[in-house]
CSV table of C-alpha atoms in Angstrom, one decimal:
chain,number,residue,atom,x,y,z
A,1,MET,CA,81.4,119.8,194.1
A,2,LEU,CA,85.0,118.7,193.3
A,3,LEU,CA,83.8,116.9,190.1
A,4,ARG,CA,81.9,119.9,189.0
A,5,SER,CA,84.9,122.2,189.5
A,6,LEU,CA,87.1,119.8,187.5
A,7,ARG,CA,84.5,119.7,184.7
A,8,ALA,CA,84.3,123.5,184.7
A,9,SER,CA,88.0,123.9,184.4
A,10,ARG,CA,88.1,121.3,181.6
A,11,ASN,CA,85.4,123.1,179.7
A,12,ALA,CA,87.2,126.4,180.1
A,13,ALA,CA,90.4,124.8,178.8
A,14,LEU,CA,88.6,123.4,175.8
A,15,LEU,CA,87.1,126.8,175.0
A,16,SER,CA,90.6,128.5,175.2
A,17,GLY,CA,92.2,125.9,172.9
A,18,ARG,CA,94.1,124.2,175.7
A,19,SER,CA,92.5,120.9,175.3
A,20,SER,CA,95.5,118.7,176.0
A,21,THR,CA,95.5,119.4,179.8
A,22,TRP,CA,92.8,121.0,181.8
A,23,LEU,CA,93.7,120.7,185.5
A,24,PRO,CA,93.8,124.2,187.1
A,25,ALA,CA,97.1,125.6,188.2
A,26,LEU,CA,95.7,126.5,191.6
A,27,SER,CA,94.7,123.6,193.8
A,28,THR,CA,91.3,122.4,192.5
A,29,ALA,CA,89.5,122.6,195.8
A,30,ARG,CA,90.0,126.4,195.8
A,31,PHE,CA,89.6,126.7,192.0
A,32,ALA,CA,85.8,126.9,191.6
A,33,SER,CA,85.3,129.6,194.2
A,34,THR,CA,87.7,132.0,192.6
A,35,ILE,CA,88.0,131.6,188.8
A,36,ALA,CA,84.5,132.9,188.1
A,37,THR,CA,85.5,136.4,189.3
A,38,GLU,CA,88.9,136.7,187.7
A,39,GLU,CA,90.0,138.4,184.6
A,40,PRO,CA,90.6,136.3,181.5
A,41,ASP,CA,94.4,136.5,181.6
A,42,ILE,CA,94.4,135.1,185.1
A,43,GLN,CA,91.9,132.3,184.2
A,44,LEU,CA,94.2,131.3,181.3
A,45,GLU,CA,97.3,131.3,183.5
A,46,ARG,CA,95.5,129.1,186.0
A,47,LEU,CA,94.7,126.6,183.2
A,48,ARG,CA,98.3,126.4,182.0
A,49,VAL,CA,99.8,123.0,181.2
A,50,ARG,CA,100.9,121.3,184.3
A,51,PRO,CA,101.5,117.6,185.3
A,52,THR,CA,98.4,115.7,186.5
A,53,ARG,CA,100.2,115.2,189.8
A,54,GLU,CA,101.3,118.7,190.7
A,55,ARG,CA,104.0,119.7,193.0
A,56,LEU,CA,103.6,122.4,195.7
A,57,ARG,CA,104.3,125.8,194.3
A,58,VAL,CA,106.0,128.4,196.5
A,59,ALA,CA,106.2,132.0,195.4
A,60,LEU,CA,108.9,134.5,196.6
A,61,VAL,CA,107.7,138.0,196.4
A,62,GLY,CA,108.8,141.4,197.8
A,63,ARG,CA,110.0,144.7,196.7
A,64,THR,CA,113.2,145.1,194.6
A,65,ASN,CA,116.6,144.1,196.0
A,66,VAL,CA,115.4,142.3,199.1
A,67,GLY,CA,117.1,139.0,198.1
A,68,LYS,CA,114.4,137.1,196.4
A,69,SER,CA,116.6,135.7,193.6
A,70,THR,CA,119.4,134.9,196.2
A,71,LEU,CA,116.9,132.8,198.1
A,72,PHE,CA,115.6,131.2,194.9
A,73,ASN,CA,119.2,130.2,194.0
A,74,ARG,CA,119.8,128.9,197.5
A,75,LEU,CA,116.6,126.7,197.4
A,76,THR,CA,117.2,125.4,193.9
A,77,LYS,CA,121.0,125.1,194.2
A,78,SER,CA,121.4,127.0,191.0
A,79,ARG,CA,122.3,130.3,189.4
A,80,SER,CA,119.3,130.5,187.1
A,81,ALA,CA,118.0,133.6,188.7
A,82,ILE,CA,120.3,136.6,188.0
A,83,VAL,CA,121.5,138.3,191.1
A,84,HIS,CA,122.9,141.9,191.2
A,85,ASN,CA,122.8,144.7,193.7
A,86,VAL,CA,120.6,146.6,191.2
A,87,PRO,CA,116.9,147.0,192.0
A,88,GLY,CA,114.6,145.5,189.4
A,89,THR,CA,117.1,142.9,187.9
A,90,THR,CA,114.4,140.2,187.7
A,91,ARG,CA,111.7,141.2,185.1
A,92,ASP,CA,109.7,138.0,184.7
A,93,ARG,CA,108.8,135.2,187.0
A,94,ARG,CA,111.1,132.2,186.9
A,95,TYR,CA,110.4,128.6,187.9
A,96,ALA,CA,112.7,125.8,189.2
A,97,LEU,CA,112.6,122.7,191.2
A,98,ALA,CA,113.6,123.0,194.8
A,99,GLN,CA,114.7,120.3,197.3
A,100,LEU,CA,114.8,120.9,201.0
A,101,ALA,CA,115.1,118.2,203.6
A,102,GLY,CA,113.9,115.6,201.1
A,103,LEU,CA,110.8,117.6,200.0
A,104,GLU,CA,110.5,118.5,196.3
A,105,PHE,CA,108.5,121.6,195.4
A,106,ASP,CA,108.5,124.3,192.7
A,107,VAL,CA,109.8,127.8,193.5
A,108,ILE,CA,108.7,130.9,191.7
A,109,ASP,CA,111.1,133.9,191.6
A,110,THR,CA,109.4,137.2,190.8
A,111,GLY,CA,110.2,140.8,190.0
A,112,GLY,CA,110.1,143.5,192.5
A,113,LEU,CA,106.8,144.8,193.9
A,114,GLU,CA,106.6,148.5,193.0
A,115,ASP,CA,103.6,150.8,192.2
A,116,ALA,CA,103.8,151.9,188.6
A,117,PRO,CA,101.7,153.5,185.9
A,118,ASN,CA,99.9,151.4,183.3
A,119,GLY,CA,102.0,150.5,180.3
A,120,SER,CA,105.3,150.9,182.1
A,121,LEU,CA,107.9,148.2,182.5
A,122,GLU,CA,107.4,148.2,186.2
A,123,ARG,CA,103.6,147.6,185.7
A,124,GLY,CA,104.5,144.6,183.5
A,125,MET,CA,106.7,143.2,186.3
A,126,LEU,CA,103.8,143.7,188.8
A,127,GLU,CA,101.5,141.8,186.5
A,128,GLN,CA,104.0,138.9,186.3
A,129,THR,CA,104.1,138.9,190.1
A,130,ARG,CA,100.4,138.9,190.3
A,131,LEU,CA,100.2,135.8,188.1
A,132,ALA,CA,102.7,134.0,190.3
A,133,VAL,CA,100.8,135.0,193.4
A,134,HIS,CA,97.5,133.6,191.9
A,135,GLU,CA,99.1,130.2,191.1
A,136,ALA,CA,101.0,129.8,194.3
A,137,ASP,CA,100.0,127.4,197.1
A,138,LEU,CA,102.3,129.1,199.6
A,139,ILE,CA,103.8,132.6,199.5
A,140,PHE,CA,107.0,133.9,201.3
A,141,PHE,CA,106.9,137.7,201.4
A,142,LEU,CA,110.5,139.0,201.7
A,143,ILE,CA,111.6,142.3,203.3
A,144,ASP,CA,115.1,143.7,203.9
A,145,GLY,CA,115.4,142.9,207.6
A,146,ARG,CA,118.2,145.4,208.1
A,147,GLN,CA,116.2,148.3,206.6
A,148,GLY,CA,113.0,147.4,208.4
A,149,VAL,CA,109.4,147.7,207.3
A,150,THR,CA,108.8,150.4,204.6
A,151,PRO,CA,105.6,151.9,203.4
A,152,ILE,CA,105.9,149.9,200.2
A,153,ASP,CA,106.1,146.7,202.3
A,154,SER,CA,103.0,147.6,204.2
A,155,HIS,CA,101.1,148.4,201.0
A,156,PHE,CA,102.0,145.1,199.4
A,157,ALA,CA,101.4,143.0,202.5
A,158,ARG,CA,97.8,144.1,202.2
A,159,TRP,CA,97.8,143.6,198.4
A,160,LEU,CA,99.0,140.0,198.9
A,161,ARG,CA,96.2,139.1,201.2
A,162,ARG,CA,93.7,140.5,198.7
A,163,GLU,CA,95.2,138.8,195.6
A,164,ASN,CA,95.2,135.2,196.9
A,165,PRO,CA,93.4,134.9,200.2
A,166,ALA,CA,93.5,131.1,200.0
A,167,ALA,CA,97.3,130.8,200.0
A,168,PRO,CA,99.2,131.3,203.3
A,169,VAL,CA,101.5,134.3,203.3
A,170,HIS,CA,104.6,134.2,205.6
A,171,LEU,CA,107.0,137.0,206.3
A,172,VAL,CA,110.7,136.5,205.7
A,173,ALA,CA,113.1,139.1,207.1
A,174,ASN,CA,116.2,138.6,204.9
A,175,LYS,CA,119.8,139.8,205.3
A,176,LEU,CA,119.8,139.1,209.1
A,177,GLU,CA,123.1,137.3,209.7
A,178,GLY,CA,124.2,135.8,213.0
A,179,ASP,CA,122.4,135.5,216.3
A,180,GLY,CA,118.7,136.5,216.0
A,181,SER,CA,118.9,138.3,219.3
A,182,ARG,CA,120.9,141.0,217.5
A,183,TRP,CA,117.8,141.9,215.4
A,184,GLU,CA,115.1,141.8,218.1
A,185,SER,CA,114.0,145.3,217.5
A,186,GLU,CA,113.8,144.9,213.7
A,187,LEU,CA,111.8,141.6,214.1
A,188,ASN,CA,109.4,143.2,216.5
A,189,ASP,CA,108.7,146.0,214.0
A,190,CYS,CA,107.6,143.3,211.5
A,191,TYR,CA,104.4,142.5,213.4
A,192,GLN,CA,102.9,145.7,212.1
A,193,LEU,CA,102.5,144.0,208.7
A,194,GLY,CA,99.9,141.7,210.2
A,195,LEU,CA,101.6,138.5,208.9
A,196,GLY,CA,102.6,137.2,212.3
A,197,GLN,CA,106.2,136.5,213.4
A,198,ALA,CA,108.9,137.1,210.8
A,199,ILE,CA,111.3,134.4,209.8
A,200,PRO,CA,114.8,135.8,210.1
A,201,LEU,CA,117.4,134.4,207.7
A,202,SER,CA,120.3,135.3,205.5
A,203,ALA,CA,119.9,133.8,202.0
A,204,GLU,CA,123.3,135.0,201.0
A,205,HIS,CA,125.1,133.1,203.8
A,206,GLY,CA,122.6,130.2,203.9
A,207,GLU,CA,121.6,130.9,207.5
A,208,GLY,CA,118.0,130.1,208.7
A,209,ILE,CA,117.0,128.4,205.4
A,210,THR,CA,115.8,125.2,207.1
A,211,ASP,CA,113.5,127.3,209.3
A,212,LEU,CA,111.3,127.7,206.3
A,213,LEU,CA,110.4,124.0,206.7
A,214,ASP,CA,108.1,124.9,209.6
A,215,TYR,CA,105.8,126.6,207.0
A,216,ILE,CA,106.6,124.4,203.9
A,217,ILE,CA,105.7,121.1,205.5
A,218,PRO,CA,102.1,121.9,206.6
A,219,ALA,CA,101.5,123.4,203.1
A,220,TYR,CA,103.1,120.4,201.5
A,221,ASP,CA,100.9,118.0,203.4
A,222,ALA,CA,97.7,119.9,202.6
A,223,HIS,CA,98.7,120.0,199.0
A,224,GLU,CA,99.4,116.3,198.8
A,225,LYS,CA,96.0,115.6,200.3
A,226,GLU,CA,94.3,117.8,197.7
A,227,GLN,CA,96.2,116.0,194.9
A,228,ASP,CA,95.0,112.7,196.3
A,229,GLU,CA,91.4,114.1,196.1
A,230,ILE,CA,92.0,115.2,192.5
A,231,GLN,CA,93.2,111.8,191.5
A,232,ALA,CA,90.3,110.1,193.2
A,233,ALA,CA,87.9,112.5,191.4
A,234,ILE,CA,89.5,111.8,188.0
A,235,GLU,CA,89.3,108.1,188.6
A,236,GLU,CA,85.6,108.4,189.7
A,237,GLU,CA,84.7,110.5,186.7
A,238,ALA,CA,86.4,108.0,184.4
A,239,THR,CA,84.5,105.2,186.0
A,240,GLN,CA,81.2,107.1,185.6
A,241,ASP,CA,81.9,108.0,182.0
A,242,GLY,CA,82.7,104.3,181.3
A,243,VAL,CA,79.4,103.1,182.8
A,244,ALA,CA,77.5,105.8,180.9
A,245,THR,CA,79.2,104.8,177.6
A,246,GLU,CA,78.4,101.1,178.2
A,247,LYS,CA,74.7,102.0,178.9
A,248,GLU,CA,74.5,104.0,175.7
A,249,ASP,CA,76.0,101.1,173.7
A,250,GLU,CA,73.4,98.8,175.2
A,251,ASP,CA,70.6,101.2,174.3
A,252,VAL,CA,71.9,101.4,170.8
A,253,ARG,CA,72.1,97.6,170.5
A,254,GLY,CA,68.6,97.3,171.9
A,255,PHE,CA,67.2,99.8,169.4
A,256,MET,CA,68.9,98.0,166.5
A,257,ASP,CA,67.3,94.7,167.6
A,258,ILE,CA,63.8,96.1,167.4
């Protein structure tokens, strides 16, 4: 099954003109069961150029001005994501390498989640976020912990589970500085989103960042296992192709000797 899914993704890449690399952006073990039902733009994004040995991809999503770019900058130790107190500052998704407790993974910063009419700038931002969600191995859904759960948060919590049911989604309650007991009521309200216990942190002050490791490490280990399977499948296919070519050469030589 793994080899068949690899071949299917390779053939799709060849048809789309992306013949140089053909490994799917989503982990291959999940690729075959989802790509057949997706729209062409998502399929092409899933087949984008990526290294043979892929890093774990972590997407940061949430409505505007909840601190996604601040957390992105904190994880990547950079200022590549623009941060202002103006909703909607981030328009497109951004990628950067993150390092946390010795683990390396890719982080995707996204625009704000907002319902919007087709053709609008906000709709374009939502589509960019949708692409990020589809290629993510792990998703952190951020809310403003001080403000609490909003109807938009509830709507997009459901949306996330539909868009990529294979990727774990964990809730992050940002902007909660200091002792977590101060925010007990706000954290209890988060359970209504159906995403389990919220992770309280303050991206601006760097508090609670290492708590994300409790969720990153299991995803990292699972991802590494899948990458090992991909490598083994590639090597097996190369061996099988080599044997088949050798057999064809022998058949040709035998035919010429007749």
